[in-house]
Coordinates of C-alpha atoms in Angstrom, one line a residue:
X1 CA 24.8 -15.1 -11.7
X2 CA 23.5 -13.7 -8.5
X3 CA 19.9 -11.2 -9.0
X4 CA 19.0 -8.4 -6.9
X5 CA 15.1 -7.7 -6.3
X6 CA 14.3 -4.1 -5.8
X7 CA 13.7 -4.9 -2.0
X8 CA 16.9 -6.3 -1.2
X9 CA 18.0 -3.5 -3.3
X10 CA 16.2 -0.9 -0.5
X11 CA 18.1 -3.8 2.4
X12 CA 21.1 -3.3 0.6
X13 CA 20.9 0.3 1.2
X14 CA 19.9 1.0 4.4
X15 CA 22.9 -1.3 5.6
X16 CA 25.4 0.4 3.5
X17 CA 24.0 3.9 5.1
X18 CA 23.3 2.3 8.3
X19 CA 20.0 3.1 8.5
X20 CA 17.2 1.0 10.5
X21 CA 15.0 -0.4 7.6
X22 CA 12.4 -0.7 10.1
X23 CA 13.0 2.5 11.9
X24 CA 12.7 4.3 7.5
X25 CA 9.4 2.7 7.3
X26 CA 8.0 4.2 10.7
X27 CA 9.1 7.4 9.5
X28 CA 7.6 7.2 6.3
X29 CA 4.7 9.7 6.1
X30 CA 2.8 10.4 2.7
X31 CA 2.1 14.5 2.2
X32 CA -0.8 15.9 3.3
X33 CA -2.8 17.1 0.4
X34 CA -6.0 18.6 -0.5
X35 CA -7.3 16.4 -3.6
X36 CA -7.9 19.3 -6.7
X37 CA -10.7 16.2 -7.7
X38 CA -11.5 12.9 -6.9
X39 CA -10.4 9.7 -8.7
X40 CA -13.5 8.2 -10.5
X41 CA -13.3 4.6 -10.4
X42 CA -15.5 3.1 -13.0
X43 CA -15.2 -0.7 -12.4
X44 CA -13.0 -3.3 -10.7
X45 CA -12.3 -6.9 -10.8
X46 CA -10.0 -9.5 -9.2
X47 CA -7.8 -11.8 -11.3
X48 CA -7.2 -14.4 -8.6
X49 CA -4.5 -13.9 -6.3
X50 CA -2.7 -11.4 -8.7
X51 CA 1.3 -11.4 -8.4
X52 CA 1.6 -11.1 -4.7
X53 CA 5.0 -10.2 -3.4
X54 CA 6.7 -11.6 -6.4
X55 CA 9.0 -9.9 -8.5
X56 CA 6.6 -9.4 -12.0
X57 CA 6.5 -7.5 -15.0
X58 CA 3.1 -8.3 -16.3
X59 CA 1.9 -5.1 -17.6
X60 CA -2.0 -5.6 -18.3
X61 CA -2.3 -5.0 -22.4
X62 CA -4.9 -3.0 -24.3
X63 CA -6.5 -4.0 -27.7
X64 CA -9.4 -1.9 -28.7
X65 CA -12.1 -2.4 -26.1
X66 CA -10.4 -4.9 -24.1
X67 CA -7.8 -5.4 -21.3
X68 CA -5.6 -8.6 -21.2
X69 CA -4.1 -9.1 -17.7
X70 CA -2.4 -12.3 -16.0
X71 CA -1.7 -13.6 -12.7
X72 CA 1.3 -15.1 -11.6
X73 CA -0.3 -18.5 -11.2
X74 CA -1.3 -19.3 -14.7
X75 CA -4.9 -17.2 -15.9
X76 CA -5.3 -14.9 -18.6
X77 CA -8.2 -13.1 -18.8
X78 CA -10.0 -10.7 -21.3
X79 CA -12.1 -8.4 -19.6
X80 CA -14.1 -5.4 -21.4
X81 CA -12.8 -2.3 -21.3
X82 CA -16.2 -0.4 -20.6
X83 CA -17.5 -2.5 -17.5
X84 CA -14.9 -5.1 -17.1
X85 CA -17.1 -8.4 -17.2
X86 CA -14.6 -11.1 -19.0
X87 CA -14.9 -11.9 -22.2
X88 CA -12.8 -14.9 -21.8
X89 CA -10.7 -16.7 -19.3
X90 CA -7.5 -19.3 -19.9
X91 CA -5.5 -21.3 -18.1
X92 CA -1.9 -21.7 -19.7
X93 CA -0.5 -24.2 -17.0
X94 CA 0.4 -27.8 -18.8
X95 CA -2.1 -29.4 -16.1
X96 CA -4.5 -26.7 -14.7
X97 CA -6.7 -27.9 -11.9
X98 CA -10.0 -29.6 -12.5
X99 CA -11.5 -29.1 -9.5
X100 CA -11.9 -26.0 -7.5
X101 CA -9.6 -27.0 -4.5
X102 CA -7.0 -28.8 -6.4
X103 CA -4.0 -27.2 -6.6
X104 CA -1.2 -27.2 -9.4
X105 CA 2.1 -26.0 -9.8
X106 CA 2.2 -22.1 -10.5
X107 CA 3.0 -21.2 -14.0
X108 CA 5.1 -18.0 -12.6
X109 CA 4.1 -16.0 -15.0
X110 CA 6.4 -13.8 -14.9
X111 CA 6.5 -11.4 -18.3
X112 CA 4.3 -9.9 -20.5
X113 CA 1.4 -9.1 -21.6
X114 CA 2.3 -8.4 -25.2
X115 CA -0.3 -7.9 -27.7
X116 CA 0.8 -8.1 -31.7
X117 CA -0.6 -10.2 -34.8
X118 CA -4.0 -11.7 -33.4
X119 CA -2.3 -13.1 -30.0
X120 CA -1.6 -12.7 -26.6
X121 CA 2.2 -13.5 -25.8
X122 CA 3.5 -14.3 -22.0
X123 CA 6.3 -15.4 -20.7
X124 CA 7.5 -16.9 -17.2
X125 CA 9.8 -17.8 -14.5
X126 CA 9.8 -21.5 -15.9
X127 CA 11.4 -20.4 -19.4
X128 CA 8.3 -20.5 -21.6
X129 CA 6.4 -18.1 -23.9
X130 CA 3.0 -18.8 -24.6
X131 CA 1.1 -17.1 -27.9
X132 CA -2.7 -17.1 -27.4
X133 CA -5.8 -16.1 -29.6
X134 CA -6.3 -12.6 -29.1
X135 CA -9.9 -13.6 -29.7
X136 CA -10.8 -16.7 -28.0
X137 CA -7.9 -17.2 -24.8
X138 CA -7.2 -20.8 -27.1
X139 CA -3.4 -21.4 -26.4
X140 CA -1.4 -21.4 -30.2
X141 CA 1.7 -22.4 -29.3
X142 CA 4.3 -22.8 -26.5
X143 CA 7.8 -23.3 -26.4
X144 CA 10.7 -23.0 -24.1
X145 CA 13.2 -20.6 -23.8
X146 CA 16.6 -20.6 -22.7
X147 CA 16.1 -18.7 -19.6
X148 CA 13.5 -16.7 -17.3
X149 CA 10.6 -14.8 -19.7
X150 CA 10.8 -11.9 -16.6
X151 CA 10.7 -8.8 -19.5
X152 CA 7.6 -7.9 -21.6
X153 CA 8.3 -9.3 -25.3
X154 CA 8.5 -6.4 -28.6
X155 CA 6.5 -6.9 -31.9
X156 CA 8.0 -5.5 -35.0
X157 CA 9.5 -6.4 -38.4
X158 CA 7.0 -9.5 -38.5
X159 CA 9.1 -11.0 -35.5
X160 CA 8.3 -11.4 -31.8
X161 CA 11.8 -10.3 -29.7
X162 CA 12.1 -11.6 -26.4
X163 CA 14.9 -11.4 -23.5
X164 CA 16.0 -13.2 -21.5
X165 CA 17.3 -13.8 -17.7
X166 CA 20.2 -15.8 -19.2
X167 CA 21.3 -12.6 -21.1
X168 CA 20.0 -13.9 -24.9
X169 CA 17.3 -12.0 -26.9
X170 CA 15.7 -14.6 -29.2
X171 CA 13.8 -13.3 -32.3
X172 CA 10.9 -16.0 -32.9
X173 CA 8.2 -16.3 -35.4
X174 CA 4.6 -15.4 -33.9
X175 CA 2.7 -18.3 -35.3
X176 CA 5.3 -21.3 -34.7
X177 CA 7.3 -19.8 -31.8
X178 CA 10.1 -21.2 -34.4
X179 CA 13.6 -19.3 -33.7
X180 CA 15.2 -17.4 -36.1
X181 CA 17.7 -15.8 -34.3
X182 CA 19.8 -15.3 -30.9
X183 CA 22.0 -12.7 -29.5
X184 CA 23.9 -13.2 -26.9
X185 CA 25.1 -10.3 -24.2
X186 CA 27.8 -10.4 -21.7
X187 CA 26.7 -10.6 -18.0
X188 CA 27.7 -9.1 -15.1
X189 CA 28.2 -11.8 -11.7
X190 CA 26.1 -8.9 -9.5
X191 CA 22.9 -7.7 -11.9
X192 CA 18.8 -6.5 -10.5
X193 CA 16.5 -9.2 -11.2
X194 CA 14.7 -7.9 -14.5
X195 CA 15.7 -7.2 -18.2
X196 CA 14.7 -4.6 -20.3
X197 CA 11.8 -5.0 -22.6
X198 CA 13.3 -4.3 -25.9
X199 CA 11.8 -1.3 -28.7
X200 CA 11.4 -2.3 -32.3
X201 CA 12.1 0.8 -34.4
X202 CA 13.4 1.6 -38.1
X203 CA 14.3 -2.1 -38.9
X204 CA 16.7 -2.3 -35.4
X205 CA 16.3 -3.5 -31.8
X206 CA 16.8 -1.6 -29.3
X207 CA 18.3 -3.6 -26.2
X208 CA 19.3 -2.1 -22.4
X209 CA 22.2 -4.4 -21.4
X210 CA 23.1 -5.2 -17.6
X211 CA 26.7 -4.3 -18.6
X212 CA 25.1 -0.2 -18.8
X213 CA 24.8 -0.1 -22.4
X214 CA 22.0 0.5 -25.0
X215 CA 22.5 -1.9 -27.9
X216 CA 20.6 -1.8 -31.6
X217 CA 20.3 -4.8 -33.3
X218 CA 19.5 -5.2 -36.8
X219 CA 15.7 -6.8 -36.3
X220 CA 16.3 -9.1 -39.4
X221 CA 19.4 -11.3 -38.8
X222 CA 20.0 -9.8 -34.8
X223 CA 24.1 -8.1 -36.3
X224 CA 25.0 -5.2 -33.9
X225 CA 24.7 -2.2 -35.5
X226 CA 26.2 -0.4 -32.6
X227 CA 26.4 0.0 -28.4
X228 CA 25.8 3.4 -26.6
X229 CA 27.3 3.5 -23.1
X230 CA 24.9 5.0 -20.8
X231 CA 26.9 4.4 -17.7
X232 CA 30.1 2.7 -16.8
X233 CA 30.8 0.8 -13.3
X234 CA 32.9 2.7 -10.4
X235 CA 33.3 2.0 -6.9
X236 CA 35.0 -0.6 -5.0
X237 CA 32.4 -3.2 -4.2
X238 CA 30.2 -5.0 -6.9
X239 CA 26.8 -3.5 -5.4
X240 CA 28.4 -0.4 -6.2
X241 CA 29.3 -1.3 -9.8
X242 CA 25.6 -2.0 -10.6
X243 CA 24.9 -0.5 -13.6
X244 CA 22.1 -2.5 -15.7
X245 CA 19.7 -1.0 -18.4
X246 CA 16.2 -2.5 -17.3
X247 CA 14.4 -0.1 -18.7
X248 CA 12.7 -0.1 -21.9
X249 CA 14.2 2.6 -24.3
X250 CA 11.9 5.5 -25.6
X251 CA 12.1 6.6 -28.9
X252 CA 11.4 10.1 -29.8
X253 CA 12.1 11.5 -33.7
X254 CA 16.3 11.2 -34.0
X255 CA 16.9 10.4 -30.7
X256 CA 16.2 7.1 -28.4
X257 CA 16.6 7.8 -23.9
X258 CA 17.3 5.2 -21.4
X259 CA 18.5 5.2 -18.2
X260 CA 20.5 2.7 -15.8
X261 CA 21.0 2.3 -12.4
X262 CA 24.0 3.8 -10.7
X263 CA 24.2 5.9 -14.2
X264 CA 22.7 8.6 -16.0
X265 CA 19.9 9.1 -17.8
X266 CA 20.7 9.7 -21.4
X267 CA 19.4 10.6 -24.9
X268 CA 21.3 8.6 -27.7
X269 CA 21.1 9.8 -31.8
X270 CA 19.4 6.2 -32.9
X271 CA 21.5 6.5 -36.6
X272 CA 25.1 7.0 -35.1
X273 CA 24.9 5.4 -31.4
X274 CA 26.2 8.7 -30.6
X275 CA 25.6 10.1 -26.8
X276 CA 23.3 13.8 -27.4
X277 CA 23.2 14.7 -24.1
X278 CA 23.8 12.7 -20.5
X279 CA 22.8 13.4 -17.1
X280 CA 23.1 11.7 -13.6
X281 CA 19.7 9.9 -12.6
X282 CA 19.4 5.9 -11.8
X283 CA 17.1 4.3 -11.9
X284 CA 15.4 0.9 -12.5
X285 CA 11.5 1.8 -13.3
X286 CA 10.4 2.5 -17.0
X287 CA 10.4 6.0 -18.3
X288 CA 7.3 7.9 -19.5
X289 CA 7.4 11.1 -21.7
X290 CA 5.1 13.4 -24.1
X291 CA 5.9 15.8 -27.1
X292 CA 8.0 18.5 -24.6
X293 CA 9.2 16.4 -21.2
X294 CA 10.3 13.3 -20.1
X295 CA 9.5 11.8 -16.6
X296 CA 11.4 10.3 -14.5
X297 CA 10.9 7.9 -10.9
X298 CA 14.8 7.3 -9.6
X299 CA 16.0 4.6 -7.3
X300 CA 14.7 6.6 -4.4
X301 CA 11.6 7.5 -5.6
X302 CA 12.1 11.3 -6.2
X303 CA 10.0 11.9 -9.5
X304 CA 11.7 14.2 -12.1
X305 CA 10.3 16.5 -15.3
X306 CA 13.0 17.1 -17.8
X307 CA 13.2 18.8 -20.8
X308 CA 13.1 16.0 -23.5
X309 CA 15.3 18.0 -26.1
X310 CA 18.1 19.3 -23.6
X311 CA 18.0 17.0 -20.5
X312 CA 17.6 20.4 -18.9
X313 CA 15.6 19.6 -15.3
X314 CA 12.4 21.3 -14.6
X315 CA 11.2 20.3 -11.6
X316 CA 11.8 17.8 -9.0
X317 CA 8.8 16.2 -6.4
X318 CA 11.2 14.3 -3.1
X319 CA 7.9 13.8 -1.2
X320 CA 7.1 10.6 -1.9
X321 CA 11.0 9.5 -1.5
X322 CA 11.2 5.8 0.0
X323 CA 7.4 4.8 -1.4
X324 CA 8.5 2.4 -3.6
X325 CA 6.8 3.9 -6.4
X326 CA 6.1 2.5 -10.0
X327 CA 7.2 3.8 -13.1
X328 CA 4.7 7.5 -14.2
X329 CA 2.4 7.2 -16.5
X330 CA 1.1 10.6 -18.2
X331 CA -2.4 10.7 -18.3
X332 CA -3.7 13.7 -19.6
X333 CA -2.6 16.7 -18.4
X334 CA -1.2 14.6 -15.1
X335 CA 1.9 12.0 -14.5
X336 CA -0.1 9.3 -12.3
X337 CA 2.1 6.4 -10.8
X338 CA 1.3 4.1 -7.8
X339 CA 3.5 2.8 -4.3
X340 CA 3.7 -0.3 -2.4
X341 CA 0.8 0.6 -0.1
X342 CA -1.6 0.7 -2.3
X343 CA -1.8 4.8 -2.8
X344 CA -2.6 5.8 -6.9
X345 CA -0.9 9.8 -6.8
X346 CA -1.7 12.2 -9.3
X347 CA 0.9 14.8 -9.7
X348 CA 0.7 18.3 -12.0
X349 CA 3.0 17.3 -15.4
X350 CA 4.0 20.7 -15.6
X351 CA 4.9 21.4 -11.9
X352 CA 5.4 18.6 -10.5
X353 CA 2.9 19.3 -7.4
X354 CA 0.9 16.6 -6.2
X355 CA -2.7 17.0 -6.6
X356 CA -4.6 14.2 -6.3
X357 CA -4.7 10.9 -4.1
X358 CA -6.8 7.8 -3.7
X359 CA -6.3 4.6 -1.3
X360 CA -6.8 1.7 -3.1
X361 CA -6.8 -0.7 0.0
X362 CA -4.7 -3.6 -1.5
X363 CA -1.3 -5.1 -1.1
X364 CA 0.1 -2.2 -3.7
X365 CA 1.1 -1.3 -7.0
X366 CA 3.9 -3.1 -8.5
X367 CA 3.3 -1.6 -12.2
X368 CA 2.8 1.8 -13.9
X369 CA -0.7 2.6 -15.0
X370 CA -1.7 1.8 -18.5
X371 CA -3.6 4.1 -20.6
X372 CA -6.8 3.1 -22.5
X373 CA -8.5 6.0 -24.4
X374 CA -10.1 7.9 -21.8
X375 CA -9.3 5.5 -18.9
X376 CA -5.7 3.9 -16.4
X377 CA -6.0 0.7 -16.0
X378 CA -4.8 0.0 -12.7
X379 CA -3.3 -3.8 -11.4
X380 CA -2.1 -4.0 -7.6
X381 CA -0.2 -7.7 -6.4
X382 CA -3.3 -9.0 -4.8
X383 CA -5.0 -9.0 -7.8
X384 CA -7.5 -6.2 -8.2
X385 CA -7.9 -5.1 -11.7
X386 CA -9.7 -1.0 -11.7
X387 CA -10.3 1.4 -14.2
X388 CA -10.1 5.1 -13.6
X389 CA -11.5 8.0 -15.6
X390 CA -8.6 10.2 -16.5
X391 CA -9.3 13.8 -15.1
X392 CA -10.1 16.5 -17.6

């Protein structure tokens, strides 16, 4: 089974348009803009050499007043909300270094952080999930999986749900790691490197397949309950036929939306599996959404406001096409969302203009913000840690 990464993705298409990839990124020049207010930065730390150029899901976490973030290498750290001094600091690898310049083979964490009944959970490249105190950092329990941990694992229904890069979800226990259940999807020879995270709702699991479907599961024994198709593959060549649900699906009263790539965006009755309304957006970057809208980043980076109860769009923002943006996050009364160089935007929800921009001089964002009360928490691939005041 053969994975695409999001930059061979962006290869992939500038040969099939014929495009200079290098001659694109010449061109590429952000808006000018006249910041409406500053970002206020209120602390920062480093978490060793972050996730570099790595393909990574790991989301910090928020529990309370503190923040729970990884790097790719094998440390977990708690760090305090307020300031960000660490609270505690573990090293999950089987044999962590001793010594300051020793090294050890990466752990590769790879997905996560999930936080749910007094733990930590993360998973990696190396096909284990770890559970963690929530309090102390002390390491519960690890176990292997039957494939790459490269999504963030669901709590819900006293279970801890986690998918796989072999194409199996596995229900565990959270304090043995014991399996209670597998389910098994069909996969695609051509699929993006990434899963879906899966939703835990009303006693089902919610599951973006790389075949384009949204699947429930019944949470307790992991029975079908039913499979939405959110888009179905067309063209000649398999590239073109890429249609994979790696989003995690929202969930909004009746209805649940996810989106696939070189598909639609759709909204999905949650009882019946029936399609509500369907419209043509890809995209592989996680979906953000309050009481009246939902937000949208596609595969080229063209950020999208829709109404949530029609699909109806309300306004579009192509400047930051070809950024390499992360999912939005809405923050207030703004979608904020960060690219590859390093740039955190700040866009109007209800417009779409961009008002706001700070350089964070790193080696960019490769995940959406994370909201904690009044503050984003902010994580770039070298490894800086920041949290920013939301504006008024």
């Amino acid at each position: 089974m053969k994975k695409l990464t999001a930059a061979t993705l962006a290869l992939c298409i500038a040969t099939l348009t014929g495009c200079s990839s290098s001659d694109d990124e010449e061109e590429l020049v952000l808006p000018e803009i006249v910041n409406q207010f500053e970002t206020d930065v209120v602390w920062q730390e480093s978490i060793g050499d972050g996730v570099q150029h790595y393909f990574s899901r790991l989301t910090p976490a928020i529990h309370n007043d503190v923040v729970y973030v990884a790097n790719r290498e094998g440390e977990v750290e708690a760090l305090s909300l307020e300031n960000g001094d660490t609270l505690w600091q573990t090293d999950v690898r089987e044999n962590p270094a001793f010594w300051p310049w020793e090294t050890t083979e990466s752990a590769k964490l790879s997905g996560g952080i999930l936080q749910a009944y007094g733990k930590i959970f993360v998973g990696s490249e190396h096909g284990y999930l770890t559970a963690l105190d929530r309090e102390t950092g002390e390491i519960v329990w690890r176990k292997t999986m039957p494939g790459e941990v490269l999504a963030k694992p669901a709590a819900g229904d006293g279970l801890i749900f986690v998918n796989l890069g072999s194409g199996k979800l596995l229900a565990v226990h959270p304090d043995t790691g014991e399996e209670r259940w597998r389910f098994e999807q069909e996969v695609p020879p051509l699929t993006l490197r990434g899963q879906s995270s899966p939703t835990v709702a009303n006693g089902g699991v919610l599951l973006g397949l790389e075949t384009g479907k949204l699947s429930v599961l019944i949470s307790e024994n992991g029975y079908s309950a039913w499979n939405a198709e959110i888009a179905s593959p067309k063209g000649a060549s398999e590239f073109e036929r890429l249609v994979d649900v790696d989003t995690q699906a929202l969930i909004s009263g009746p209805y649940a939306y996810a989106i696939a790539y070189n598909g639609n965006l759709a909204a999905v009755d949650i009882r019946s599996g029936n399609v509500v309304w369907k419209r043509e957006y890809s995209s592989y970057r996680d979906l953000s959404m309050d009481s009246q809208s939902i937000y949208v980043v596609d595969s080229d980076g063209v950020i999208y406001g829709l109404d949530k109860t029609s699909g109806i769009e309300r306004w579009s923002q192509p400047a930051l096409r070809g950024w390499y943006l992360t999912g939005p996050t809405v923050a207030g009364k703004y979608l904020a969302l960060g690219d590859q160089e390093g740039n955190l935007h700040w866009l109007d929800k209800e417009t779409g203009e961009l008002v706001s921009r700070e350089d964070f001089d790193s080696s960019g964002f490769f995940i959406e913000p994370v909201v904690a009360g009044d503050k984003l928490i902010l994580y770039t691939r070298d490894g800086e840690v920041s949290a920013v005041k939301i504006p008024n």
